[in-house]
Amino acid sequence: QVQLVESGGGSVQSGGSLRLSCAASGYTYSSYCMGWFRQAPGKEREGVAAIDSDGSTSYADSVKGRFTISQDNAKNTLYLQMNSLKPEDTAMYYCAAQGEGKTYYGGGYYYCVGPLRPYEYNYWGQGTQVTVSS
């Protein structure tokens, strides 16, 4: 049974930093593409960042240069380092896994299809709240 558990959310002032973690279990972590998404009240869920099994990354324009996605395959853990946070980053942040026929395989690695499209992902965590005050 696939489980994704996020942690690390909280309240910070504008310009501050947070590091989110996502502990994954129940599947072969390295054979999935992983992503971070967020959803603010009244808005649609949007892609923030994604990482292929070879470490290639994708970012939403709104977070480029401020957020960094990374993973530790040995620990089956995904991270999102968020710096220079802004009030508009306030949202529930979700970790997600894409696999089982959705990723494409090549050269020994699994690559995301539509890395920032929520509907491309198979599994989701429960989310962790990030609140940035001005």
mmCIF file of C-alpha atoms in Angstrom:
data_model
loop_
_atom_site.group_PDB
_atom_site.id
_atom_site.type_symbol
_atom_site.label_atom_id
_atom_site.label_comp_id
_atom_site.label_asym_id
_atom_site.label_seq_id
_atom_site.Cartn_x
_atom_site.Cartn_y
_atom_site.Cartn_z
ATOM 1 C CA GLN A 1 0.000 0.000 0.000
ATOM 2 C CA VAL A 2 1.491 3.283 -1.121
ATOM 3 C CA GLN A 3 1.804 5.897 1.597
ATOM 4 C CA LEU A 4 3.082 9.453 1.324
ATOM 5 C CA VAL A 5 3.429 11.482 4.511
ATOM 6 C CA GLU A 6 4.369 15.155 4.373
ATOM 7 C CA SER A 7 5.924 17.171 7.172
ATOM 8 C CA GLY A 8 7.712 20.456 7.726
ATOM 9 C CA GLY A 9 4.960 22.957 7.088
ATOM 10 C CA GLY A 10 4.361 25.919 9.360
ATOM 11 C CA SER A 11 4.011 29.674 9.631
ATOM 12 C CA VAL A 12 6.806 32.022 8.609
ATOM 13 C CA GLN A 13 7.213 35.660 7.755
ATOM 14 C CA SER A 14 7.775 36.888 4.240
ATOM 15 C CA GLY A 15 11.360 36.233 3.193
ATOM 16 C CA GLY A 16 11.683 33.225 5.450
ATOM 17 C CA SER A 17 12.427 29.594 4.636
ATOM 18 C CA LEU A 18 10.887 26.188 5.213
ATOM 19 C CA ARG A 19 11.886 22.667 4.249
ATOM 20 C CA LEU A 20 9.154 20.179 3.487
ATOM 21 C CA SER A 21 9.702 16.433 3.608
ATOM 22 C CA CYS A 22 7.689 13.560 2.186
ATOM 23 C CA ALA A 23 8.297 10.045 3.469
ATOM 24 C CA ALA A 24 7.271 7.398 0.944
ATOM 25 C CA SER A 25 6.550 3.732 1.538
ATOM 26 C CA GLY A 26 4.806 0.768 -0.056
ATOM 27 C CA TYR A 27 6.475 0.870 -3.475
ATOM 28 C CA THR A 28 9.856 0.972 -5.178
ATOM 29 C CA TYR A 29 10.648 4.634 -4.687
ATOM 30 C CA SER A 30 13.257 4.889 -7.442
ATOM 31 C CA SER A 31 10.821 3.698 -10.110
ATOM 32 C CA TYR A 32 8.476 6.657 -9.651
ATOM 33 C CA CYS A 33 8.507 10.308 -10.557
ATOM 34 C CA MET A 34 7.789 12.570 -7.566
ATOM 35 C CA GLY A 35 6.232 15.988 -7.341
ATOM 36 C CA TRP A 36 5.140 18.777 -5.027
ATOM 37 C CA PHE A 37 1.830 20.537 -5.550
ATOM 38 C CA ARG A 38 -0.050 23.208 -3.671
ATOM 39 C CA GLN A 39 -3.598 24.404 -3.316
ATOM 40 C CA ALA A 40 -4.710 27.694 -1.849
ATOM 41 C CA PRO A 41 -8.305 28.252 -0.687
ATOM 42 C CA GLY A 42 -10.604 28.807 -3.640
ATOM 43 C CA LYS A 43 -7.930 27.933 -6.177
ATOM 44 C CA GLU A 44 -7.087 24.878 -8.221
ATOM 45 C CA ARG A 45 -4.254 22.574 -7.264
ATOM 46 C CA GLU A 46 -1.084 23.582 -9.081
ATOM 47 C CA GLY A 47 2.261 21.961 -9.739
ATOM 48 C CA VAL A 48 5.228 23.431 -7.877
ATOM 49 C CA ALA A 49 8.148 21.129 -8.676
ATOM 50 C CA ALA A 50 8.863 17.600 -9.867
ATOM 51 C CA ILE A 51 11.853 15.292 -10.033
ATOM 52 C CA ASP A 52 12.572 12.305 -12.259
ATOM 53 C CA SER A 53 14.336 9.218 -10.993
ATOM 54 C CA ASP A 54 17.571 10.466 -12.586
ATOM 55 C CA GLY A 55 17.352 13.705 -10.636
ATOM 56 C CA SER A 56 16.135 15.953 -13.469
ATOM 57 C CA THR A 57 13.835 18.654 -12.161
ATOM 58 C CA SER A 58 10.937 20.832 -13.294
ATOM 59 C CA TYR A 59 9.643 23.974 -11.606
ATOM 60 C CA ALA A 60 6.703 26.290 -11.898
ATOM 61 C CA ASP A 61 7.784 29.758 -13.065
ATOM 62 C CA SER A 62 6.464 31.271 -9.848
ATOM 63 C CA VAL A 63 8.984 29.371 -7.698
ATOM 64 C CA LYS A 64 12.057 29.150 -9.939
ATOM 65 C CA GLY A 65 15.140 30.391 -8.159
ATOM 66 C CA ARG A 66 13.445 30.190 -4.743
ATOM 67 C CA PHE A 67 12.414 26.531 -4.321
ATOM 68 C CA THR A 68 14.559 23.420 -4.722
ATOM 69 C CA ILE A 69 13.240 19.882 -5.012
ATOM 70 C CA SER A 70 15.499 16.974 -4.083
ATOM 71 C CA GLN A 71 15.285 13.372 -2.982
ATOM 72 C CA ASP A 72 17.172 10.792 -0.989
ATOM 73 C CA ASN A 73 16.508 7.425 -2.621
ATOM 74 C CA ALA A 74 18.171 5.571 0.253
ATOM 75 C CA LYS A 75 15.658 7.100 2.662
ATOM 76 C CA ASN A 76 12.681 7.048 0.255
ATOM 77 C CA THR A 77 12.216 10.717 1.042
ATOM 78 C CA LEU A 78 11.372 13.730 -1.083
ATOM 79 C CA TYR A 79 12.216 17.295 -0.057
ATOM 80 C CA LEU A 80 11.214 20.813 -0.996
ATOM 81 C CA GLN A 81 13.482 23.608 0.203
ATOM 82 C CA MET A 82 11.559 26.869 0.063
ATOM 83 C CA ASN A 83 13.463 30.142 0.387
ATOM 84 C CA SER A 84 12.425 33.785 0.031
ATOM 85 C CA LEU A 85 8.857 32.834 0.806
ATOM 86 C CA LYS A 86 6.075 35.215 -0.177
ATOM 87 C CA PRO A 87 2.504 35.555 1.102
ATOM 88 C CA GLU A 88 1.272 34.172 -2.221
ATOM 89 C CA ASP A 89 3.075 30.901 -1.413
ATOM 90 C CA THR A 90 0.524 30.294 1.337
ATOM 91 C CA ALA A 91 -1.242 27.008 0.577
ATOM 92 C CA MET A 92 -1.607 23.375 1.492
ATOM 93 C CA TYR A 93 1.366 21.553 0.010
ATOM 94 C CA TYR A 94 1.031 18.004 -1.245
ATOM 95 C CA CYS A 95 3.536 15.358 -2.176
ATOM 96 C CA ALA A 96 2.588 13.056 -5.077
ATOM 97 C CA ALA A 97 3.983 10.009 -6.863
ATOM 98 C CA GLN A 98 3.652 9.151 -10.541
ATOM 99 C CA GLY A 99 4.224 5.593 -11.727
ATOM 100 C CA GLU A 100 2.399 2.439 -12.828
ATOM 101 C CA GLY A 101 2.075 3.077 -16.512
ATOM 102 C CA LYS A 102 2.192 6.872 -16.395
ATOM 103 C CA THR A 103 5.935 7.473 -16.353
ATOM 104 C CA TYR A 104 8.102 6.560 -19.318
ATOM 105 C CA TYR A 105 11.203 4.461 -18.977
ATOM 106 C CA GLY A 106 14.495 5.014 -20.722
ATOM 107 C CA GLY A 107 18.173 4.443 -20.084
ATOM 108 C CA GLY A 108 17.514 2.839 -16.733
ATOM 109 C CA TYR A 109 15.432 5.722 -15.381
ATOM 110 C CA TYR A 110 11.779 6.661 -15.003
ATOM 111 C CA TYR A 111 10.697 10.057 -16.292
ATOM 112 C CA CYS A 112 7.681 12.155 -15.436
ATOM 113 C CA VAL A 113 4.918 12.648 -17.959
ATOM 114 C CA GLY A 114 3.407 16.102 -17.498
ATOM 115 C CA PRO A 115 5.471 16.676 -14.348
ATOM 116 C CA LEU A 116 3.445 19.643 -13.129
ATOM 117 C CA ARG A 117 -0.013 18.326 -14.071
ATOM 118 C CA PRO A 118 -1.828 16.998 -10.999
ATOM 119 C CA TYR A 119 -3.958 14.519 -12.974
ATOM 120 C CA GLU A 120 -0.823 12.662 -14.114
ATOM 121 C CA TYR A 121 -0.085 11.453 -10.583
ATOM 122 C CA ASN A 122 -1.270 8.186 -9.051
ATOM 123 C CA TYR A 123 -0.787 8.756 -5.330
ATOM 124 C CA TRP A 124 -1.110 11.699 -2.952
ATOM 125 C CA GLY A 125 -0.230 12.578 0.596
ATOM 126 C CA GLN A 126 -2.549 14.338 3.025
ATOM 127 C CA GLY A 127 -0.755 17.662 2.779
ATOM 128 C CA THR A 128 1.061 20.075 5.064
ATOM 129 C CA GLN A 129 0.038 23.697 5.541
ATOM 130 C CA VAL A 130 2.402 26.547 4.709
ATOM 131 C CA THR A 131 1.414 30.051 5.802
ATOM 132 C CA VAL A 132 3.508 33.104 4.916
ATOM 133 C CA SER A 133 2.675 36.407 6.562
ATOM 134 C CA SER A 134 3.691 39.808 5.258
#
